[in-house]
Structures are given as C-alpha cells and as structure tokens.
PDB file of C-alpha atoms in Angstrom:
ATOM      1  CA  UNK A 266      61.443 -53.883 105.170  1.00 47.00           C
ATOM      2  CA  UNK A 267      61.618 -56.528 102.449  1.00 54.00           C
ATOM      3  CA  UNK A 268      59.541 -56.748  99.301  1.00 54.00           C
ATOM      4  CA  UNK A 269      56.986 -59.083 100.840  1.00 55.00           C
ATOM      5  CA  UNK A 270      56.470 -56.859 103.899  1.00 60.00           C
ATOM      6  CA  UNK A 271      55.759 -53.904 101.633  1.00 59.00           C
ATOM      7  CA  UNK A 272      52.956 -55.740  99.908  1.00 59.00           C
ATOM      8  CA  UNK A 273      51.330 -56.685 103.186  1.00 56.00           C
ATOM      9  CA  UNK A 274      50.886 -52.985 103.931  1.00 60.00           C
ATOM     10  CA  UNK A 275      49.662 -51.776 100.544  1.00 59.00           C
ATOM     11  CA  UNK A 276      47.061 -49.048 100.370  1.00 62.00           C
ATOM     12  CA  UNK A 277      45.230 -47.586  97.407  1.00 62.00           C
ATOM     13  CA  UNK A 278      46.720 -44.209  96.473  1.00 65.00           C
ATOM     14  CA  UNK A 279      45.267 -43.135  93.136  1.00 63.00           C
ATOM     15  CA  UNK A 280      42.265 -43.898  90.969  1.00 66.00           C
ATOM     16  CA  UNK A 281      42.136 -42.823  87.337  1.00 63.00           C
ATOM     17  CA  UNK A 282      39.663 -43.418  84.539  1.00 68.00           C
ATOM     18  CA  UNK A 283      41.404 -45.434  81.844  1.00 63.00           C
ATOM     19  CA  UNK A 284      38.527 -45.703  79.403  1.00 62.00           C
ATOM     20  CA  UNK A 285      35.573 -43.297  79.682  1.00 64.00           C
ATOM     21  CA  UNK A 286      33.336 -45.549  77.596  1.00 63.00           C
ATOM     22  CA  UNK A 287      34.184 -49.210  78.143  1.00 75.00           C
ATOM     23  CA  UNK A 288      36.106 -51.375  80.575  1.00 85.00           C
ATOM     24  CA  UNK A 289      39.792 -50.986  81.340  1.00 89.00           C
ATOM     25  CA  UNK A 290      41.341 -54.232  80.164  1.00 92.00           C
ATOM     26  CA  UNK A 291      45.042 -54.356  81.006  1.00 96.00           C
ATOM     27  CA  UNK A 292      47.914 -52.658  82.815  1.00 97.00           C
ATOM     28  CA  UNK A 293      51.673 -53.156  82.950  1.00 98.00           C
ATOM     29  CA  UNK A 294      54.609 -51.354  84.568  1.00 98.00           C
ATOM     30  CA  UNK A 295      57.609 -50.254  82.538  1.00 98.00           C
ATOM     31  CA  UNK A 296      60.948 -51.968  83.235  1.00 97.00           C
ATOM     32  CA  UNK A 297      62.132 -48.923  85.224  1.00 96.00           C
ATOM     33  CA  UNK A 298      58.938 -49.002  87.378  1.00 96.00           C
ATOM     34  CA  UNK A 299      58.239 -45.326  86.591  1.00 96.00           C
ATOM     35  CA  UNK A 300      55.431 -45.698  84.062  1.00 96.00           C
ATOM     36  CA  UNK A 301      52.274 -47.748  83.488  1.00 96.00           C
ATOM     37  CA  UNK A 302      50.671 -48.607  80.174  1.00 96.00           C
ATOM     38  CA  UNK A 303      46.934 -49.354  80.046  1.00 95.00           C
ATOM     39  CA  UNK A 304      44.561 -50.615  77.365  1.00 94.00           C
ATOM     40  CA  UNK A 305      40.788 -50.265  77.195  1.00 92.00           C
ATOM     41  CA  UNK A 306      38.025 -51.947  75.275  1.00 90.00           C
ATOM     42  CA  UNK A 307      37.298 -48.775  73.315  1.00 90.00           C
ATOM     43  CA  UNK A 308      40.739 -49.231  71.713  1.00 93.00           C
ATOM     44  CA  UNK A 309      42.371 -46.527  73.831  1.00 92.00           C
ATOM     45  CA  UNK A 310      45.952 -46.897  75.119  1.00 94.00           C
ATOM     46  CA  UNK A 311      47.475 -44.590  77.750  1.00 93.00           C
ATOM     47  CA  UNK A 312      50.845 -44.164  79.439  1.00 93.00           C
ATOM     48  CA  UNK A 313      50.918 -42.854  83.008  1.00 93.00           C
ATOM     49  CA  UNK A 314      53.646 -41.586  85.295  1.00 92.00           C
ATOM     50  CA  UNK A 315      53.765 -43.638  88.481  1.00 92.00           C
ATOM     51  CA  UNK A 316      54.878 -40.930  90.918  1.00 80.00           C
ATOM     52  CA  UNK A 317      51.969 -38.547  90.309  1.00 80.00           C
ATOM     53  CA  UNK A 318      49.797 -40.930  88.270  1.00 81.00           C
ATOM     54  CA  UNK A 319      49.603 -38.261  85.576  1.00 86.00           C
ATOM     55  CA  UNK A 320      48.517 -39.343  82.130  1.00 89.00           C
ATOM     56  CA  UNK A 321      51.481 -38.575  79.862  1.00 90.00           C
ATOM     57  CA  UNK A 322      50.147 -39.948  76.587  1.00 90.00           C
ATOM     58  CA  UNK A 323      46.755 -41.125  75.352  1.00 90.00           C
ATOM     59  CA  UNK A 324      45.897 -42.286  71.869  1.00 90.00           C
ATOM     60  CA  UNK A 325      43.285 -44.225  69.951  1.00 89.00           C
ATOM     61  CA  UNK A 326      45.403 -47.281  69.221  1.00 91.00           C
ATOM     62  CA  UNK A 327      42.719 -49.427  67.615  1.00 93.00           C
ATOM     63  CA  UNK A 328      39.286 -49.093  66.072  1.00 88.00           C
ATOM     64  CA  UNK A 329      38.327 -52.396  67.669  1.00 87.00           C
ATOM     65  CA  UNK A 330      38.553 -53.338  71.347  1.00 87.00           C
ATOM     66  CA  UNK A 331      42.074 -53.666  72.718  1.00 89.00           C
ATOM     67  CA  UNK A 332      42.599 -56.256  75.418  1.00 88.00           C
ATOM     68  CA  UNK A 333      46.302 -55.727  75.995  1.00 96.00           C
ATOM     69  CA  UNK A 334      49.198 -53.256  75.742  1.00 97.00           C
ATOM     70  CA  UNK A 335      52.736 -54.145  76.816  1.00 98.00           C
ATOM     71  CA  UNK A 336      56.051 -52.377  77.283  1.00 98.00           C
ATOM     72  CA  UNK A 337      59.146 -53.510  75.401  1.00 98.00           C
ATOM     73  CA  UNK A 338      61.701 -55.068  77.824  1.00 97.00           C
ATOM     74  CA  UNK A 339      64.012 -52.112  77.136  1.00 96.00           C
ATOM     75  CA  UNK A 340      61.418 -49.325  77.383  1.00 95.00           C
ATOM     76  CA  UNK A 341      62.705 -46.303  79.344  1.00 93.00           C
ATOM     77  CA  UNK A 342      65.949 -48.226  79.954  1.00 89.00           C
ATOM     78  CA  UNK A 343      67.776 -49.147  76.742  1.00 88.00           C
ATOM     79  CA  UNK A 344      65.337 -47.972  74.095  1.00 91.00           C
ATOM     80  CA  UNK A 345      65.310 -44.364  72.880  1.00 93.00           C
ATOM     81  CA  UNK A 346      61.902 -42.611  72.763  1.00 91.00           C
ATOM     82  CA  UNK A 347      61.845 -42.838  68.961  1.00 92.00           C
ATOM     83  CA  UNK A 348      62.501 -46.594  69.021  1.00 94.00           C
ATOM     84  CA  UNK A 349      60.085 -49.458  69.683  1.00 96.00           C
ATOM     85  CA  UNK A 350      58.834 -49.158  73.263  1.00 96.00           C
ATOM     86  CA  UNK A 351      55.378 -50.759  73.355  1.00 97.00           C
ATOM     87  CA  UNK A 352      52.906 -52.997  71.554  1.00 98.00           C
ATOM     88  CA  UNK A 353      49.147 -53.478  71.599  1.00 97.00           C
ATOM     89  CA  UNK A 354      46.607 -55.809  70.010  1.00 96.00           C
ATOM     90  CA  UNK A 355      42.929 -55.756  69.134  1.00 95.00           C
ATOM     91  CA  UNK A 356      39.941 -57.992  68.561  1.00 93.00           C
ATOM     92  CA  UNK A 357      40.258 -57.630  64.779  1.00 93.00           C
ATOM     93  CA  UNK A 358      43.555 -59.544  64.691  1.00 94.00           C
ATOM     94  CA  UNK A 359      45.959 -56.597  64.517  1.00 94.00           C
ATOM     95  CA  UNK A 360      49.171 -55.942  66.436  1.00 97.00           C
ATOM     96  CA  UNK A 361      50.576 -52.402  66.552  1.00 96.00           C
ATOM     97  CA  UNK A 362      54.091 -51.312  67.550  1.00 97.00           C
ATOM     98  CA  UNK A 363      54.657 -47.919  69.201  1.00 96.00           C
ATOM     99  CA  UNK A 364      57.377 -45.467  70.143  1.00 94.00           C
ATOM    100  CA  UNK A 365      56.987 -42.816  72.850  1.00 87.00           C
ATOM    101  CA  UNK A 366      57.084 -39.721  70.654  1.00 86.00           C
ATOM    102  CA  UNK A 367      53.814 -39.785  68.739  1.00 86.00           C
ATOM    103  CA  UNK A 368      50.418 -41.406  68.496  1.00 90.00           C
ATOM    104  CA  UNK A 369      50.917 -43.051  65.115  1.00 93.00           C
ATOM    105  CA  UNK A 370      52.102 -46.669  65.152  1.00 95.00           C
ATOM    106  CA  UNK A 371      55.575 -47.531  63.906  1.00 96.00           C
ATOM    107  CA  UNK A 372      54.022 -50.588  62.293  1.00 96.00           C
ATOM    108  CA  UNK A 373      50.749 -52.510  62.299  1.00 95.00           C
ATOM    109  CA  UNK A 374      50.425 -56.051  61.061  1.00 91.00           C
ATOM    110  CA  UNK A 375      47.480 -58.404  60.825  1.00 85.00           C
ATOM    111  CA  UNK A 376      48.604 -61.350  62.906  1.00 76.00           C
ATOM    112  CA  UNK A 377      45.349 -63.277  62.560  1.00 75.00           C
ATOM    113  CA  UNK A 378      41.884 -62.923  61.107  1.00 85.00           C
ATOM    114  CA  UNK A 379      40.363 -63.237  64.545  1.00 92.00           C
ATOM    115  CA  UNK A 380      40.528 -61.759  68.024  1.00 95.00           C
ATOM    116  CA  UNK A 381      43.952 -61.454  69.642  1.00 96.00           C
ATOM    117  CA  UNK A 382      43.590 -61.538  73.410  1.00 96.00           C
ATOM    118  CA  UNK A 383      47.135 -60.721  74.530  1.00 97.00           C
ATOM    119  CA  UNK A 384      50.586 -59.981  73.225  1.00 98.00           C
ATOM    120  CA  UNK A 385      53.858 -60.625  75.065  1.00 98.00           C
ATOM    121  CA  UNK A 386      57.388 -59.514  74.279  1.00 98.00           C
ATOM    122  CA  UNK A 387      60.083 -62.168  74.266  1.00 98.00           C
ATOM    123  CA  UNK A 388      62.727 -61.349  76.939  1.00 98.00           C
ATOM    124  CA  UNK A 389      65.174 -60.444  74.158  1.00 97.00           C
ATOM    125  CA  UNK A 390      62.783 -57.783  72.870  1.00 97.00           C
ATOM    126  CA  UNK A 391      63.283 -59.076  69.326  1.00 98.00           C
ATOM    127  CA  UNK A 392      60.041 -61.040  69.079  1.00 98.00           C
ATOM    128  CA  UNK A 393      56.430 -60.726  70.141  1.00 98.00           C
ATOM    129  CA  UNK A 394      53.831 -63.429  70.704  1.00 98.00           C
ATOM    130  CA  UNK A 395      50.122 -63.126  70.078  1.00 97.00           C
ATOM    131  CA  UNK A 396      47.428 -65.339  71.606  1.00 97.00           C
ATOM    132  CA  UNK A 397      44.688 -65.869  69.037  1.00 97.00           C
ATOM    133  CA  UNK A 398      41.090 -67.008  68.958  1.00 96.00           C
ATOM    134  CA  UNK A 399      41.776 -69.334  66.005  1.00 96.00           C
ATOM    135  CA  UNK A 400      43.303 -71.826  68.507  1.00 96.00           C
ATOM    136  CA  UNK A 401      46.867 -70.785  67.635  1.00 96.00           C
ATOM    137  CA  UNK A 402      49.572 -68.502  68.909  1.00 97.00           C
ATOM    138  CA  UNK A 403      52.194 -66.798  66.780  1.00 97.00           C
ATOM    139  CA  UNK A 404      55.717 -65.464  67.229  1.00 97.00           C
ATOM    140  CA  UNK A 405      56.655 -62.450  65.108  1.00 97.00           C
ATOM    141  CA  UNK A 406      59.946 -60.632  64.489  1.00 97.00           C
ATOM    142  CA  UNK A 407      59.347 -57.014  65.584  1.00 97.00           C
ATOM    143  CA  UNK A 408      61.945 -55.603  63.188  1.00 96.00           C
ATOM    144  CA  UNK A 409      60.645 -57.224  60.017  1.00 96.00           C
ATOM    145  CA  UNK A 410      57.058 -57.932  61.175  1.00 95.00           C
ATOM    146  CA  UNK A 411      57.496 -61.408  59.721  1.00 96.00           C
ATOM    147  CA  UNK A 412      55.800 -64.357  61.387  1.00 95.00           C
ATOM    148  CA  UNK A 413      58.414 -66.829  62.616  1.00 95.00           C
ATOM    149  CA  UNK A 414      56.267 -69.429  64.361  1.00 94.00           C
ATOM    150  CA  UNK A 415      52.660 -70.483  63.916  1.00 94.00           C
ATOM    151  CA  UNK A 416      51.925 -72.758  66.843  1.00 95.00           C
ATOM    152  CA  UNK A 417      48.908 -75.017  66.797  1.00 94.00           C
ATOM    153  CA  UNK A 418      48.008 -77.545  69.464  1.00 92.00           C
ATOM    154  CA  UNK A 419      45.136 -76.043  71.412  1.00 96.00           C
ATOM    155  CA  UNK A 420      41.702 -77.119  70.233  1.00 97.00           C
ATOM    156  CA  UNK A 421      40.016 -73.832  71.177  1.00 98.00           C
ATOM    157  CA  UNK A 422      40.882 -70.161  71.663  1.00 98.00           C
ATOM    158  CA  UNK A 423      44.303 -69.284  73.132  1.00 98.00           C
ATOM    159  CA  UNK A 424      44.113 -66.666  75.896  1.00 98.00           C
ATOM    160  CA  UNK A 425      47.682 -66.053  77.010  1.00 98.00           C
ATOM    161  CA  UNK A 426      51.345 -66.790  76.278  1.00 99.00           C
ATOM    162  CA  UNK A 427      54.241 -66.243  78.679  1.00 98.00           C
ATOM    163  CA  UNK A 428      57.986 -66.683  78.267  1.00 99.00           C
ATOM    164  CA  UNK A 429      60.503 -68.270  80.596  1.00 98.00           C
ATOM    165  CA  UNK A 430      63.043 -65.659  81.736  1.00 95.00           C
ATOM    166  CA  UNK A 431      65.835 -66.949  79.499  1.00 95.00           C
ATOM    167  CA  UNK A 432      63.457 -67.054  76.541  1.00 96.00           C
ATOM    168  CA  UNK A 433      63.961 -70.724  75.694  1.00 97.00           C
ATOM    169  CA  UNK A 434      60.453 -71.898  76.602  1.00 98.00           C
ATOM    170  CA  UNK A 435      56.939 -70.530  76.214  1.00 98.00           C
ATOM    171  CA  UNK A 436      53.756 -71.403  78.110  1.00 99.00           C
ATOM    172  CA  UNK A 437      50.310 -71.024  76.560  1.00 99.00           C
ATOM    173  CA  UNK A 438      46.828 -71.372  78.030  1.00 98.00           C
ATOM    174  CA  UNK A 439      43.513 -71.735  76.261  1.00 98.00           C
ATOM    175  CA  UNK A 440      39.779 -72.267  76.282  1.00 98.00           C
ATOM    176  CA  UNK A 441      40.337 -76.016  75.932  1.00 98.00           C
ATOM    177  CA  UNK A 442      41.242 -75.923  79.667  1.00 98.00           C
ATOM    178  CA  UNK A 443      44.854 -76.924  79.036  1.00 98.00           C
ATOM    179  CA  UNK A 444      48.256 -75.343  79.313  1.00 98.00           C
ATOM    180  CA  UNK A 445      51.065 -76.255  76.960  1.00 98.00           C
ATOM    181  CA  UNK A 446      54.819 -75.722  77.190  1.00 98.00           C
ATOM    182  CA  UNK A 447      56.777 -75.119  73.989  1.00 98.00           C
ATOM    183  CA  UNK A 448      60.487 -75.269  73.187  1.00 97.00           C
ATOM    184  CA  UNK A 449      61.134 -72.215  71.021  1.00 96.00           C
ATOM    185  CA  UNK A 450      64.386 -73.651  69.711  1.00 92.00           C
ATOM    186  CA  UNK A 451      62.553 -76.490  67.988  1.00 92.00           C
ATOM    187  CA  UNK A 452      58.959 -75.238  67.946  1.00 90.00           C
ATOM    188  CA  UNK A 453      57.896 -78.479  69.609  1.00 94.00           C
ATOM    189  CA  UNK A 454      55.373 -79.003  72.380  1.00 94.00           C
ATOM    190  CA  UNK A 455      57.170 -80.543  75.389  1.00 96.00           C
ATOM    191  CA  UNK A 456      54.674 -80.573  78.287  1.00 98.00           C
ATOM    192  CA  UNK A 457      50.904 -80.841  78.612  1.00 96.00           C
ATOM    193  CA  UNK A 458      49.238 -79.207  81.643  1.00 98.00           C
ATOM    194  CA  UNK A 459      45.963 -80.969  82.372  1.00 98.00           C
ATOM    195  CA  UNK A 460      43.645 -80.435  85.330  1.00 98.00           C
ATOM    196  CA  UNK A 461      41.665 -77.207  85.004  1.00 99.00           C
ATOM    197  CA  UNK A 462      37.914 -77.607  84.577  1.00 98.00           C
ATOM    198  CA  UNK A 463      37.403 -74.362  82.648  1.00 99.00           C
ATOM    199  CA  UNK A 464      39.482 -72.182  80.278  1.00 99.00           C
ATOM    200  CA  UNK A 465      43.020 -71.203  81.235  1.00 99.00           C
ATOM    201  CA  UNK A 466      42.943 -67.400  81.122  1.00 99.00           C
ATOM    202  CA  UNK A 467      46.387 -66.383  82.383  1.00 99.00           C
ATOM    203  CA  UNK A 468      49.848 -67.931  82.709  1.00 99.00           C
ATOM    204  CA  UNK A 469      53.136 -67.006  84.343  1.00 99.00           C
ATOM    205  CA  UNK A 470      56.677 -68.181  85.051  1.00 99.00           C
ATOM    206  CA  UNK A 471      58.529 -68.009  88.353  1.00 98.00           C
ATOM    207  CA  UNK A 472      62.023 -66.444  88.075  1.00 98.00           C
ATOM    208  CA  UNK A 473      63.535 -69.837  88.973  1.00 98.00           C
ATOM    209  CA  UNK A 474      62.712 -70.961  85.434  1.00 97.00           C
ATOM    210  CA  UNK A 475      61.037 -74.259  86.302  1.00 98.00           C
ATOM    211  CA  UNK A 476      57.887 -73.250  88.221  1.00 98.00           C
ATOM    212  CA  UNK A 477      54.840 -72.239  86.190  1.00 99.00           C
ATOM    213  CA  UNK A 478      51.402 -71.018  87.264  1.00 99.00           C
ATOM    214  CA  UNK A 479      48.129 -71.136  85.343  1.00 99.00           C
ATOM    215  CA  UNK A 480      44.985 -69.203  86.304  1.00 99.00           C
ATOM    216  CA  UNK A 481      41.567 -70.299  85.159  1.00 99.00           C
ATOM    217  CA  UNK A 482      37.883 -69.521  84.810  1.00 99.00           C
ATOM    218  CA  UNK A 483      37.385 -72.391  87.279  1.00 99.00           C
ATOM    219  CA  UNK A 484      38.514 -69.863  89.956  1.00 99.00           C
ATOM    220  CA  UNK A 485      41.755 -71.719  90.694  1.00 99.00           C
ATOM    221  CA  UNK A 486      45.452 -71.365  90.053  1.00 99.00           C
ATOM    222  CA  UNK A 487      47.639 -74.400  89.520  1.00 99.00           C
ATOM    223  CA  UNK A 488      51.370 -74.494  90.225  1.00 99.00           C
ATOM    224  CA  UNK A 489      53.430 -76.748  87.958  1.00 99.00           C
ATOM    225  CA  UNK A 490      57.007 -78.046  88.078  1.00 98.00           C
ATOM    226  CA  UNK A 491      58.535 -78.584  84.651  1.00 97.00           C
ATOM    227  CA  UNK A 492      61.355 -80.710  86.108  1.00 97.00           C
ATOM    228  CA  UNK A 493      58.962 -83.164  87.766  1.00 96.00           C
ATOM    229  CA  UNK A 494      56.365 -82.701  85.010  1.00 96.00           C
ATOM    230  CA  UNK A 495      53.500 -82.435  87.466  1.00 97.00           C
ATOM    231  CA  UNK A 496      51.125 -80.081  89.281  1.00 98.00           C
ATOM    232  CA  UNK A 497      52.392 -79.420  92.806  1.00 98.00           C
ATOM    233  CA  UNK A 498      49.588 -77.190  94.113  1.00 98.00           C
ATOM    234  CA  UNK A 499      46.018 -76.284  93.298  1.00 98.00           C
ATOM    235  CA  UNK A 500      44.997 -72.953  94.818  1.00 98.00           C
ATOM    236  CA  UNK A 501      41.335 -72.119  95.400  1.00 98.00           C
ATOM    237  CA  UNK A 502      42.185 -68.549  94.538  1.00 98.00           C
ATOM    238  CA  UNK A 503      38.948 -66.612  94.022  1.00 98.00           C
ATOM    239  CA  UNK A 504      35.168 -66.792  93.877  1.00 98.00           C
ATOM    240  CA  UNK A 505      35.162 -66.091  90.144  1.00 98.00           C
ATOM    241  CA  UNK A 506      37.421 -66.096  87.075  1.00 98.00           C
ATOM    242  CA  UNK A 507      41.145 -65.529  87.670  1.00 99.00           C
ATOM    243  CA  UNK A 508      41.789 -62.816  85.089  1.00 98.00           C
ATOM    244  CA  UNK A 509      45.532 -62.338  85.504  1.00 98.00           C
ATOM    245  CA  UNK A 510      48.418 -63.497  87.667  1.00 99.00           C
ATOM    246  CA  UNK A 511      51.836 -61.936  88.164  1.00 98.00           C
ATOM    247  CA  UNK A 512      54.805 -63.344  90.082  1.00 97.00           C
ATOM    248  CA  UNK A 513      57.052 -60.556  91.353  1.00 95.00           C
ATOM    249  CA  UNK A 514      60.645 -60.135  90.199  1.00 95.00           C
ATOM    250  CA  UNK A 515      62.063 -61.650  93.406  1.00 94.00           C
ATOM    251  CA  UNK A 516      59.842 -64.728  93.176  1.00 96.00           C
ATOM    252  CA  UNK A 517      58.643 -64.196  96.759  1.00 95.00           C
ATOM    253  CA  UNK A 518      54.949 -63.693  96.043  1.00 94.00           C
ATOM    254  CA  UNK A 519      52.241 -63.740  93.401  1.00 97.00           C
ATOM    255  CA  UNK A 520      49.410 -61.292  92.768  1.00 97.00           C
ATOM    256  CA  UNK A 521      46.118 -62.434  91.226  1.00 98.00           C
ATOM    257  CA  UNK A 522      43.116 -60.481  89.965  1.00 98.00           C
ATOM    258  CA  UNK A 523      39.603 -61.772  89.559  1.00 98.00           C
ATOM    259  CA  UNK A 524      36.113 -61.109  88.317  1.00 98.00           C
ATOM    260  CA  UNK A 525      35.056 -61.313  91.995  1.00 97.00           C
ATOM    261  CA  UNK A 526      36.268 -57.657  92.219  1.00 97.00           C
ATOM    262  CA  UNK A 527      39.329 -58.502  94.327  1.00 97.00           C
ATOM    263  CA  UNK A 528      43.107 -58.767  94.120  1.00 96.00           C
ATOM    264  CA  UNK A 529      45.011 -61.241  96.270  1.00 97.00           C
ATOM    265  CA  UNK A 530      48.628 -61.696  97.307  1.00 95.00           C
ATOM    266  CA  UNK A 531      50.055 -65.201  97.739  1.00 97.00           C
ATOM    267  CA  UNK A 532      53.308 -66.424  99.211  1.00 96.00           C
ATOM    268  CA  UNK A 533      55.226 -68.619  96.781  1.00 96.00           C
ATOM    269  CA  UNK A 534      56.436 -70.641  99.768  1.00 93.00           C
ATOM    270  CA  UNK A 535      53.543 -73.052 100.160  1.00 94.00           C
ATOM    271  CA  UNK A 536      51.325 -70.791  98.030  1.00 97.00           C
ATOM    272  CA  UNK A 537      49.343 -69.515 100.993  1.00 95.00           C
ATOM    273  CA  UNK A 538      47.131 -66.383 100.875  1.00 95.00           C
ATOM    274  CA  UNK A 539      48.617 -63.302 102.519  1.00 94.00           C
ATOM    275  CA  UNK A 540      46.162 -60.513 101.839  1.00 92.00           C
ATOM    276  CA  UNK A 541      43.080 -59.608  99.818  1.00 93.00           C
ATOM    277  CA  UNK A 542      42.446 -56.149  98.352  1.00 92.00           C
ATOM    278  CA  UNK A 543      39.085 -54.688  97.438  1.00 91.00           C
ATOM    279  CA  UNK A 544      38.110 -51.297  96.080  1.00 86.00           C
ATOM    280  CA  UNK A 545      37.075 -51.824  92.489  1.00 91.00           C
ATOM    281  CA  UNK A 546      33.337 -51.650  91.856  1.00 91.00           C
ATOM    282  CA  UNK A 547      33.353 -54.279  89.121  1.00 93.00           C
ATOM    283  CA  UNK A 548      35.406 -57.262  87.979  1.00 96.00           C
ATOM    284  CA  UNK A 549      39.178 -56.757  88.078  1.00 97.00           C
ATOM    285  CA  UNK A 550      40.590 -57.420  84.629  1.00 97.00           C
ATOM    286  CA  UNK A 551      44.329 -57.144  85.261  1.00 97.00           C
ATOM    287  CA  UNK A 552      46.988 -56.725  87.934  1.00 98.00           C
ATOM    288  CA  UNK A 553      50.706 -56.019  87.740  1.00 98.00           C
ATOM    289  CA  UNK A 554      53.591 -55.611  90.186  1.00 96.00           C
ATOM    290  CA  UNK A 555      56.354 -53.106  89.512  1.00 95.00           C
ATOM    291  CA  UNK A 556      59.855 -54.527  88.950  1.00 96.00           C
ATOM    292  CA  UNK A 557      61.128 -52.482  91.909  1.00 92.00           C
ATOM    293  CA  UNK A 558      58.561 -54.146  94.182  1.00 89.00           C
ATOM    294  CA  UNK A 559      57.131 -50.881  95.518  1.00 90.00           C
ATOM    295  CA  UNK A 560      53.914 -50.578  93.521  1.00 92.00           C
ATOM    296  CA  UNK A 561      50.948 -52.603  92.341  1.00 94.00           C
ATOM    297  CA  UNK A 562      48.452 -51.551  89.661  1.00 94.00           C
ATOM    298  CA  UNK A 563      45.052 -52.940  88.714  1.00 95.00           C
ATOM    299  CA  UNK A 564      42.423 -52.302  86.050  1.00 94.00           C
ATOM    300  CA  UNK A 565      38.744 -53.054  86.141  1.00 94.00           C
ATOM    301  CA  UNK A 566      35.488 -53.200  84.245  1.00 93.00           C
ATOM    302  CA  UNK A 567      34.577 -50.138  86.333  1.00 92.00           C
ATOM    303  CA  UNK A 568      36.805 -48.334  83.753  1.00 90.00           C
ATOM    304  CA  UNK A 569      39.467 -47.350  86.273  1.00 89.00           C
ATOM    305  CA  UNK A 570      43.071 -48.093  87.092  1.00 91.00           C
ATOM    306  CA  UNK A 571      44.074 -48.170  90.737  1.00 90.00           C
ATOM    307  CA  UNK A 572      47.620 -47.677  91.958  1.00 90.00           C
ATOM    308  CA  UNK A 573      48.631 -49.263  95.250  1.00 89.00           C
ATOM    309  CA  UNK A 574      51.725 -48.602  97.335  1.00 84.00           C
ATOM    310  CA  UNK A 575      53.193 -49.034 100.811  1.00 70.00           C
ATOM    311  CA  UNK A 576      51.478 -47.366 103.745  1.00 63.00           C
ATOM    312  CA  UNK A 577      53.805 -44.695 105.109  1.00 55.00           C
TER     313      UNK A 577
END
C-alpha cells in the first residue's frame, strides 16, 4: 500500500484537548514522525507522543495568544534534548526558542511590536522566519537571535512564510491578497502571485522545488509554477477560509484544513479531491501530515487535536 492509498483509508483514532480555555491553533509533526507539537490561543504549548497520543510536556509558553509552534528540522533526529528543538510565537511580537528538557525558553526575542502569526524554520535549522502584522516578515539567526532580513513588500499583514526545500527561496502570503517569492541570497522579491480575492492565509512548496500553493480566505487554493511564472490551477477547495495546507513529503498529495470544519486530501496530479474528513465541531485551524506518511493531525477551535491514521 503506497502513501496515497493510506490516506484514502484514514480514520480518526484519538482526540485530545489541546487548550482547555481557548482554541487550538496549530499542530506539527516532528521530523521522526513520533511526536506532535501544538499551540493554543491561551499561550499553551504541548508535545505529544504519536503512538499513544500521550501528552509528554505542557508549558505556558506565552502570556499572549500563541498561533504557532514548530519543531526544529533536527528535533528528535540530530538535536540533543538540551539543544534547540522547537520555537513558538505570540500576538505580542515575541518568538521563543525551546529545548525538550524544561519549560523555560532558551531565548525569547521581540521580533516585532505587533502580532506574529506564524514562525517557520529554514531547512538548515540555522534561521527562523516570522510573519508579522506590520506588513513585514523577518529572518532571524537562532544562535545569536540577531535579525538578518527585514522584508517589506506586502501592503497589509503577513500571515505565513514557507521555504523551498533547498532553502534558497521563500514564499510569503498576506492580507493584501498576494503571494510573493523572495530570493534569500539577495533579499530581492522575484515573483508576484496575483489572483486571490481575499487574504492569503497559508503557503507551501512542493518537494519538486518549483511548484507552490497558496490557500486563501476566498476558500480557494492556487497552484503556481515558478518556472513558467504563472498560476496553473485554481482549486475551489472549501466552503470557508483555507486555514492551512500541507504537501506530503513524497509530493503525491496535499492536505487542507478549513473554517468549514473539514479537512480534505487532494491529488497533486491534476489537483483533484480525493477525500473529505469531518469530525471537528468547530473550524479547523491547522492540519499536518507526518514525514513517514502514516499519520495526519488536525487542530480546531473546538480546542482539540485529532490524530488520524490508516484503517487496519
């Protein structure tokens, strides 16, 4: 059974409360597929074991709402527990760096004087981006906590930043309804993605390095080709906001989550819908696919995380 077949037979296996007070905002698998990190709007961050879905660590990461927590690319693989393994951000403009041994941050730096919606590690693990509500995004050195790039170009809030697999290019999406591609070697903007009618909420790169996808509050996803410099597909993805998209490690399919309470799986060959998943009682805020291709996780405004796996 290949990776795609597994995701056509997914069933919900576990439901856990991520945030007892406010909505669960974000989830991500670790590089070894054995752990999940979640963030909630009460500022809580948790790490869960995938096999038994047991909460291994929970801590109050931020006093303000946290919309995102991410694993370092080497977490549970190359990094030791006492080294940098995760990062989180909050609505007050702070980014915190974490190891896996205690609940005190290794470092916290004010990356902006405004809300930070999401952070993303560069594939090298040496840098972290932050998408900011001051219409900018920043790139920071995680060792020195020094800002390396301050990228302007969007005219409104920036919601997400994603890196090409080799780390040479970055893609940003914002409330101005546009996506922008940046060359990190020069800091220059090299492609303008125009066509969405509402804010671009989520972005992603295909493993092939030239296909990009943007998800929007206009309920659609658009598929772009950086070689041809055009939009190849527009997907009528959901009945409400597309909150997050994730292309799996093989590049065979894409998962999307939405405020219409559903998750959908799409083939990347023709970008056709394969299956829709329901189960959350409120808008789905995030979805992720494990690197091994066996699991899918989702978070929701119903305060829960759901773990999905292959039907036996």
